[in-house]
CSV table of C-alpha atoms in Angstrom, one decimal:
chain,number,residue,atom,x,y,z
A,37,UNK,CA,0.0,0.0,0.0
A,38,UNK,CA,2.8,2.4,0.9
A,39,UNK,CA,4.6,1.6,-2.3
A,40,UNK,CA,1.4,2.3,-4.3
A,41,UNK,CA,0.8,5.6,-2.5
A,42,UNK,CA,4.4,6.6,-3.2
A,43,UNK,CA,4.1,5.7,-6.9
A,44,UNK,CA,0.9,7.7,-7.1
A,45,UNK,CA,2.4,10.7,-5.4
A,46,UNK,CA,5.4,10.6,-7.8
A,47,UNK,CA,3.1,10.2,-10.8
A,48,UNK,CA,1.1,13.3,-9.6
A,49,UNK,CA,4.4,15.2,-9.1
A,50,UNK,CA,5.5,14.3,-12.6
A,51,UNK,CA,2.2,15.4,-14.2
A,52,UNK,CA,2.3,18.7,-12.3
A,53,UNK,CA,5.9,19.2,-13.5
A,54,UNK,CA,4.9,18.5,-17.1
A,55,UNK,CA,2.1,21.0,-16.7
A,56,UNK,CA,5.0,23.5,-15.9
A,57,UNK,CA,6.2,23.1,-19.5
A,58,UNK,CA,2.7,23.6,-20.8
A,59,UNK,CA,2.4,26.9,-18.8
A,60,UNK,CA,5.8,27.9,-20.1
A,61,UNK,CA,4.4,27.3,-23.6
A,62,UNK,CA,1.5,29.7,-22.9
A,63,UNK,CA,3.9,32.4,-21.6
A,64,UNK,CA,6.1,32.1,-24.6
A,65,UNK,CA,3.2,32.4,-27.0
A,66,UNK,CA,1.9,35.5,-25.1
A,67,UNK,CA,5.4,37.0,-25.2
A,68,UNK,CA,5.5,36.4,-28.9
A,69,UNK,CA,2.2,38.2,-29.3
A,70,UNK,CA,3.3,41.1,-27.2
A,71,UNK,CA,6.5,41.4,-29.2
A,72,UNK,CA,4.4,41.6,-32.4
A,73,UNK,CA,2.5,44.5,-30.8
A,74,UNK,CA,5.8,46.2,-30.0
A,75,UNK,CA,6.9,45.7,-33.6
A,76,UNK,CA,3.7,47.2,-35.0
A,77,UNK,CA,3.6,50.3,-33.0
A,78,UNK,CA,3.0,49.7,-29.3
A,79,UNK,CA,6.4,50.7,-27.8
A,80,UNK,CA,5.0,50.8,-24.3
A,81,UNK,CA,3.9,47.2,-24.4
A,82,UNK,CA,5.9,45.0,-22.0
A,83,UNK,CA,7.1,42.0,-23.9
A,84,UNK,CA,8.4,39.6,-21.3
A,85,UNK,CA,7.2,37.2,-18.5
A,86,UNK,CA,5.6,40.0,-16.5
A,87,UNK,CA,3.7,41.3,-19.5
A,88,UNK,CA,2.5,37.8,-20.3
A,89,UNK,CA,1.4,37.2,-16.7
A,90,UNK,CA,-0.3,40.6,-16.6
A,91,UNK,CA,-2.2,39.7,-19.7
A,92,UNK,CA,-3.4,36.5,-18.0
A,93,UNK,CA,-4.3,38.3,-14.8
A,94,UNK,CA,-6.6,40.7,-16.8
A,95,UNK,CA,-8.6,37.8,-18.3
A,96,UNK,CA,-11.7,36.1,-16.7
A,97,UNK,CA,-10.5,33.3,-14.4
A,98,UNK,CA,-7.0,34.8,-14.7
A,99,UNK,CA,-6.4,34.4,-10.9
A,100,UNK,CA,-7.2,30.7,-11.2
A,101,UNK,CA,-4.8,30.3,-14.1
A,102,UNK,CA,-2.1,32.1,-12.2
A,103,UNK,CA,-2.4,30.0,-9.1
A,104,UNK,CA,-2.3,26.9,-11.3
A,105,UNK,CA,0.8,28.3,-12.9
A,106,UNK,CA,2.4,28.8,-9.5
A,107,UNK,CA,1.8,25.2,-8.6
A,108,UNK,CA,3.1,23.9,-12.0
A,109,UNK,CA,6.3,25.9,-11.8
A,110,UNK,CA,6.9,24.8,-8.2
A,111,UNK,CA,6.5,21.2,-9.2
A,112,UNK,CA,8.8,21.6,-12.2
A,113,UNK,CA,11.4,23.6,-10.2
A,114,UNK,CA,11.5,21.0,-7.4
A,115,UNK,CA,11.7,18.2,-9.9
A,116,UNK,CA,14.7,19.8,-11.5
A,117,UNK,CA,16.2,20.5,-8.0
A,118,UNK,CA,15.9,16.8,-7.1
A,119,UNK,CA,17.5,15.9,-10.4
A,120,UNK,CA,20.4,18.2,-9.7
A,121,UNK,CA,20.9,16.7,-6.3
A,122,UNK,CA,20.5,13.0,-7.3
A,123,UNK,CA,21.9,13.2,-10.8
A,124,UNK,CA,18.9,11.3,-12.2
A,125,UNK,CA,15.2,12.1,-12.8
A,126,UNK,CA,13.0,11.4,-9.7
A,127,UNK,CA,11.0,9.0,-12.0
A,128,UNK,CA,14.2,7.0,-12.6
A,129,UNK,CA,13.9,7.5,-16.3
A,130,UNK,CA,17.1,8.3,-18.2
A,131,UNK,CA,20.7,7.7,-17.4
A,132,UNK,CA,22.7,9.2,-14.6
A,133,UNK,CA,23.9,12.7,-15.2
A,134,UNK,CA,27.4,14.0,-14.8
A,135,UNK,CA,28.4,17.4,-13.4
A,136,UNK,CA,27.3,19.2,-16.5
A,137,UNK,CA,23.8,17.7,-16.4
A,138,UNK,CA,23.4,18.4,-12.8
A,139,UNK,CA,24.4,22.0,-13.4
A,140,UNK,CA,21.8,22.4,-16.1
A,141,UNK,CA,19.2,20.9,-13.8
A,142,UNK,CA,20.2,23.3,-11.1
A,143,UNK,CA,20.0,26.2,-13.5
A,144,UNK,CA,16.5,25.2,-14.6
A,145,UNK,CA,15.4,24.8,-11.0
A,146,UNK,CA,16.4,28.4,-10.4
A,147,UNK,CA,14.6,29.6,-13.5
A,148,UNK,CA,11.4,27.9,-12.6
A,149,UNK,CA,11.6,29.0,-9.0
A,150,UNK,CA,11.8,32.6,-10.3
A,151,UNK,CA,8.8,32.1,-12.6
A,152,UNK,CA,6.9,30.6,-9.7
A,153,UNK,CA,7.6,33.7,-7.5
A,154,UNK,CA,6.7,36.0,-10.3
A,155,UNK,CA,3.4,34.2,-11.0
A,156,UNK,CA,2.7,34.2,-7.3
A,157,UNK,CA,3.1,38.0,-7.2
A,158,UNK,CA,0.5,38.4,-9.9
A,159,UNK,CA,-1.8,35.8,-8.4
A,160,UNK,CA,-1.9,37.8,-5.2
A,161,UNK,CA,-2.8,40.9,-7.1
A,162,UNK,CA,0.6,42.4,-7.3
A,163,UNK,CA,3.3,42.1,-10.0
A,164,UNK,CA,5.7,44.6,-11.3
A,165,UNK,CA,7.8,45.3,-14.4
A,166,UNK,CA,10.5,42.7,-15.0
A,167,UNK,CA,12.7,45.4,-16.6
A,168,UNK,CA,12.6,47.5,-13.5
A,169,UNK,CA,13.3,44.5,-11.3
A,170,UNK,CA,16.3,43.6,-13.5
A,171,UNK,CA,17.7,47.1,-13.4
A,172,UNK,CA,17.2,47.2,-9.6
A,173,UNK,CA,19.0,43.9,-9.2
A,174,UNK,CA,21.8,45.1,-11.4
A,175,UNK,CA,22.2,48.2,-9.4
A,176,UNK,CA,22.4,46.2,-6.1
A,177,UNK,CA,25.0,43.9,-7.7
A,178,UNK,CA,27.1,46.9,-8.9
A,179,UNK,CA,27.0,48.2,-5.3
A,180,UNK,CA,28.8,45.1,-4.0
A,181,UNK,CA,32.6,44.7,-4.1
A,182,UNK,CA,33.5,43.6,-7.6
A,183,UNK,CA,29.9,44.3,-8.6
A,184,UNK,CA,30.7,45.3,-12.2
A,185,UNK,CA,32.6,42.1,-12.7
A,186,UNK,CA,29.7,40.1,-11.3
A,187,UNK,CA,27.3,41.8,-13.7
A,188,UNK,CA,29.6,41.2,-16.6
A,189,UNK,CA,30.0,37.6,-15.6
A,190,UNK,CA,26.2,37.3,-15.5
A,191,UNK,CA,25.9,38.8,-18.9
A,192,UNK,CA,28.5,36.4,-20.3
A,193,UNK,CA,26.6,33.5,-18.8
A,194,UNK,CA,23.3,34.6,-20.3
A,195,UNK,CA,25.0,35.2,-23.6
A,196,UNK,CA,26.4,31.7,-23.5
A,197,UNK,CA,22.9,30.3,-22.8
A,198,UNK,CA,21.6,32.2,-25.8
A,199,UNK,CA,24.3,30.8,-28.0
A,200,UNK,CA,23.6,27.3,-26.7
A,201,UNK,CA,19.9,27.7,-27.5
A,202,UNK,CA,20.8,28.7,-31.1
A,203,UNK,CA,23.1,25.7,-31.4
A,204,UNK,CA,20.5,23.3,-29.9
A,205,UNK,CA,17.9,24.6,-32.3
A,206,UNK,CA,20.1,24.7,-35.4
A,207,UNK,CA,21.5,21.2,-34.8
A,208,UNK,CA,18.1,19.8,-33.7
A,209,UNK,CA,19.5,18.7,-30.4
A,210,UNK,CA,16.1,19.4,-28.8
A,211,UNK,CA,14.9,16.1,-30.4
A,212,UNK,CA,17.0,14.3,-27.8
A,213,UNK,CA,14.7,15.7,-25.1
A,214,UNK,CA,11.6,14.0,-26.7
A,215,UNK,CA,12.5,10.6,-25.3
A,216,UNK,CA,8.9,9.4,-25.1
A,217,UNK,CA,8.5,9.6,-28.8
A,218,UNK,CA,9.8,6.6,-30.8
A,219,UNK,CA,13.2,7.3,-32.4
A,220,UNK,CA,12.8,9.4,-35.6
A,221,UNK,CA,9.1,9.8,-35.2
A,222,UNK,CA,9.1,13.6,-34.6
A,223,UNK,CA,7.3,15.0,-37.6
A,224,UNK,CA,8.4,18.0,-39.7
A,225,UNK,CA,6.1,20.3,-37.9
A,226,UNK,CA,7.7,19.5,-34.5
A,227,UNK,CA,11.2,19.8,-36.0
A,228,UNK,CA,10.4,23.2,-37.5
A,229,UNK,CA,8.8,24.5,-34.3
A,230,UNK,CA,11.9,23.4,-32.3
A,231,UNK,CA,14.4,24.9,-34.7
A,232,UNK,CA,12.7,28.2,-35.1
A,233,UNK,CA,11.8,28.5,-31.5
A,234,UNK,CA,15.2,27.6,-30.0
A,235,UNK,CA,17.0,29.9,-32.5
A,236,UNK,CA,14.7,32.8,-31.9
A,237,UNK,CA,14.8,32.5,-28.1
A,238,UNK,CA,18.6,32.1,-28.3
A,239,UNK,CA,18.9,35.4,-30.2
A,240,UNK,CA,16.8,37.2,-27.6
A,241,UNK,CA,18.8,35.8,-24.7
A,242,UNK,CA,22.0,36.7,-26.4
A,243,UNK,CA,20.9,40.3,-26.6
A,244,UNK,CA,19.9,40.2,-22.9
A,245,UNK,CA,23.4,39.1,-22.1
A,246,UNK,CA,25.0,41.8,-24.2
A,247,UNK,CA,22.8,44.4,-22.4
A,248,UNK,CA,24.2,43.1,-19.0
A,249,UNK,CA,27.7,43.4,-20.4
A,250,UNK,CA,27.0,46.9,-21.6
A,251,UNK,CA,25.6,47.8,-18.2
A,252,UNK,CA,28.8,46.6,-16.5
A,253,UNK,CA,31.1,48.3,-19.0
A,254,UNK,CA,29.3,51.7,-18.7
A,255,UNK,CA,28.5,51.3,-15.0
A,256,UNK,CA,24.9,52.0,-15.9
A,257,UNK,CA,22.3,49.6,-14.3
A,258,UNK,CA,19.5,51.0,-16.5
A,259,UNK,CA,21.1,49.4,-19.5
A,260,UNK,CA,20.2,45.9,-18.1
A,261,UNK,CA,16.5,45.7,-18.9
A,262,UNK,CA,15.9,42.0,-19.4
A,263,UNK,CA,14.0,40.4,-22.2
A,264,UNK,CA,11.6,43.4,-22.7
A,265,UNK,CA,14.6,45.7,-23.1
A,266,UNK,CA,16.3,43.3,-25.5
A,267,UNK,CA,13.2,43.1,-27.8
A,268,UNK,CA,12.8,46.9,-27.8
A,269,UNK,CA,16.6,47.2,-28.5
A,270,UNK,CA,16.2,44.8,-31.4
A,271,UNK,CA,13.2,46.8,-32.8
A,272,UNK,CA,15.3,50.0,-32.8
A,273,UNK,CA,18.1,48.5,-35.0
A,274,UNK,CA,18.2,48.9,-38.8
A,275,UNK,CA,15.5,46.5,-40.2
A,276,UNK,CA,14.7,46.0,-36.5
A,277,UNK,CA,10.9,45.6,-37.1
A,278,UNK,CA,11.4,42.7,-39.5
A,279,UNK,CA,13.9,41.1,-37.1
A,280,UNK,CA,11.6,41.6,-34.1
A,281,UNK,CA,8.7,40.0,-36.1
A,282,UNK,CA,10.8,37.0,-36.8
A,283,UNK,CA,11.9,36.7,-33.2
A,284,UNK,CA,8.3,37.1,-32.0
A,285,UNK,CA,7.1,34.4,-34.3
A,286,UNK,CA,10.0,32.3,-33.0
A,287,UNK,CA,8.7,32.7,-29.4
A,288,UNK,CA,5.3,31.6,-30.6
A,289,UNK,CA,6.9,28.5,-32.2
A,290,UNK,CA,8.8,27.8,-29.0
A,291,UNK,CA,5.6,28.0,-27.1
A,292,UNK,CA,3.9,25.5,-29.4
A,293,UNK,CA,6.9,23.2,-29.1
A,294,UNK,CA,6.7,23.4,-25.3
A,295,UNK,CA,3.3,21.7,-25.5
A,296,UNK,CA,5.0,18.8,-27.4
A,297,UNK,CA,7.7,18.7,-24.7
A,298,UNK,CA,5.1,18.7,-21.9
A,299,UNK,CA,3.7,15.5,-23.4
A,300,UNK,CA,6.7,13.7,-24.7
A,301,UNK,CA,9.8,15.3,-23.3
A,302,UNK,CA,12.3,14.4,-20.7
A,303,UNK,CA,11.9,16.5,-17.5
C-alpha cells in the first residue's frame, strides 16, 4: 500500500511538472504576441514574462490560471532541483547525469523557481515590471565589491545560454529531449517549431546578455533591462521591425513546441 501511494504521489508530481512546460508554452506564445505588438507600434507594451502574466491576470479566471501556474512551476522547479541533487530524474527515467547535467538541472530549477515567484506575485494581485526589477537587481550587484565584474559575468553566462539555444535549435539537439517519442518519429512540424523556437529564443537571450555586459562596461544599471529591453533594442536597429517580427514568431513557435515537450519530453 505504501509503495502504491508513493508511486501515485510521484506520478502526480510528474504530471504537475509536465504542466509546468505547458504553462511555459503559454507564456512564450503570449510574449511572442506582445512582441508583435511592439513591432507594430506599441512601444510601451511590456514583452516579457511580466507582460504575459499581466495579460493572463486581466482575463476572466485569470487568478485561477495564475495559481495553477504557480503550482506547476513549483512542481517543475522542485523536480529539477531533485534531479540536480540526485543526478537522475525522480522518476528513474534516463541515465545518470554528470556534473554538466546536474548544473543544467540546477539552473533550470532556479529559472522555474523565479517564474513561480513572479506568477505568485501576480496571483496575489501584485506584480511589477521585470525590466525595473532587473535594473534594480543590477544596481544592487554593482554596489557590491567587484559588482561590475559580477554583472559582466552574469551577462557572459546569459550570452552563453543564448548561443547554446541557437546551437541546440540549429543542430536539432532538442529532439533528444523528446525521449517518449519513438526514435525518428518527430514529424516535420515539431522539427520546424523546435528549430525556429530555439534559435529565436537564443537570439533574444544573447541580446539580454549583451545588455548586461554593456551595463557593466558603462557602470549604468539602467542598460540591463531584461527580455523586454532586449526586444525593444532589437526593434530600434536597422531592419529591426522585421527582425523583431521573426523573433516574435519564434517565441510563438517555441511555445507551441513546449506543449509537445510537456507530453513527450524528458523532464
